[in-house]
XYZ file of N, CA and C in Angstrom:
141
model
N 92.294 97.562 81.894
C 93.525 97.143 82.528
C 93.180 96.700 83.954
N 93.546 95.471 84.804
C 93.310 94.854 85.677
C 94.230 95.491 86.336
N 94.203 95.452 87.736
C 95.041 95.768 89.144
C 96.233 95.352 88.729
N 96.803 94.087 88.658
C 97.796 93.513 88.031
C 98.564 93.682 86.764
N 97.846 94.149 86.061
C 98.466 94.877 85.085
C 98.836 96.267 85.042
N 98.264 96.835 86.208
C 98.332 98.444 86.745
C 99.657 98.158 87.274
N 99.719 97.333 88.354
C 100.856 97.295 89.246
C 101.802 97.179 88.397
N 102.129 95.989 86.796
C 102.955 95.241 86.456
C 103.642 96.556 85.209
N 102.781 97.886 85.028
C 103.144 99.010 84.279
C 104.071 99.269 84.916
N 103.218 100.321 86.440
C 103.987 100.970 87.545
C 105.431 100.821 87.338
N 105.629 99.232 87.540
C 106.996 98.540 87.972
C 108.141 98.518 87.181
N 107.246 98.303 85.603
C 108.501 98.781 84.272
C 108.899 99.976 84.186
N 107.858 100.962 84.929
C 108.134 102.505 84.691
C 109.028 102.884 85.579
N 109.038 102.448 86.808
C 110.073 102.426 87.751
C 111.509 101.806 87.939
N 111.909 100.476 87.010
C 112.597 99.983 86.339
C 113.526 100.892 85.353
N 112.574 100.958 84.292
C 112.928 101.845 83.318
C 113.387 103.231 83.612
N 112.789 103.905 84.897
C 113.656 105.413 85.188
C 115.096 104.884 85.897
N 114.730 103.650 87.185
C 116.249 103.364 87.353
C 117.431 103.218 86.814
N 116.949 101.955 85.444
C 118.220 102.130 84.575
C 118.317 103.236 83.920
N 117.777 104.182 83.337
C 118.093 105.515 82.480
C 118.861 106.042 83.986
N 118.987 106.305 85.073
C 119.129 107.040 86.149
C 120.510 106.390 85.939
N 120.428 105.275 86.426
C 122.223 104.512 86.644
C 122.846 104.635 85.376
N 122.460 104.806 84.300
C 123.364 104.831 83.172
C 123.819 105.820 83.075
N 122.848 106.972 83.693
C 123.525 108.291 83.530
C 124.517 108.884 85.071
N 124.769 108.006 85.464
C 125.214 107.889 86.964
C 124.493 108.840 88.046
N 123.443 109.033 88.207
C 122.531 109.429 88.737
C 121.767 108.248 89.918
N 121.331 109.296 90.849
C 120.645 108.392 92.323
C 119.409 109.007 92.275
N 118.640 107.785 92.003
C 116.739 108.239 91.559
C 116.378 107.226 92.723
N 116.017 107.456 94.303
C 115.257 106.945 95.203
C 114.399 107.674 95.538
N 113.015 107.475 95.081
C 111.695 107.699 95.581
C 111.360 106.983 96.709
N 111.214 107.976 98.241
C 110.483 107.484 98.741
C 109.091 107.789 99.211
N 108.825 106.949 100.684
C 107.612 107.480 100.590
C 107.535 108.358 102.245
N 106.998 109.611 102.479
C 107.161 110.084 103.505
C 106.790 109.338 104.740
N 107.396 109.116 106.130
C 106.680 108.832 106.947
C 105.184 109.367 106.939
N 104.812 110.297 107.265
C 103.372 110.566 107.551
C 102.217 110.245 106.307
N 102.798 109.856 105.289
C 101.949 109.334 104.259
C 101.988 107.629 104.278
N 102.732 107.264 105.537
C 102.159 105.462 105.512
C 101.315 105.387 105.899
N 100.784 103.949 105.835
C 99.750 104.097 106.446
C 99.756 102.230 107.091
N 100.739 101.916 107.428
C 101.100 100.668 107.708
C 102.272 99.831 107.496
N 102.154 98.758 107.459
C 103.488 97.847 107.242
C 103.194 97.668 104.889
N 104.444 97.821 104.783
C 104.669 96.873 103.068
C 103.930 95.659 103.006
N 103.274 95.654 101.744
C 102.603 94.190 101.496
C 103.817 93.490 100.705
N 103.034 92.337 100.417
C 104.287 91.660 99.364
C 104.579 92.118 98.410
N 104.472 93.226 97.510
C 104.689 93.779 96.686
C 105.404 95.050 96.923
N 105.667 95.673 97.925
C 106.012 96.533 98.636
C 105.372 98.214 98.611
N 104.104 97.767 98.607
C 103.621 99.295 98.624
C 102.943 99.283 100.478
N 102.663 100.440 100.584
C 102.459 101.083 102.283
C 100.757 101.077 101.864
């Protein structure tokens, strides 16, 4: 599995918990702690 296809899992899996989350009227925001950045978001939006 290529980087891109790593990322392009990640993203359905994160997708896929949102809508199960909103259907069940539930608030699923993962974030990420300040002290675990380590910079500005790339275009894809990871730290």
């Amino acid at each position: 599995m290529t980087q891109a296809q790593q990322a392009a899992f990640v993203h359905r899996c994160y997708e896929t918990a949102y809508e199960k989350q909103s259907r069940a009227g539930k608030t699923f925001l993962p974030s990420v702690p300040p002290e675990m950045r380590t910079g500005l978001t790339d275009s894809r939006g990871w730290f």
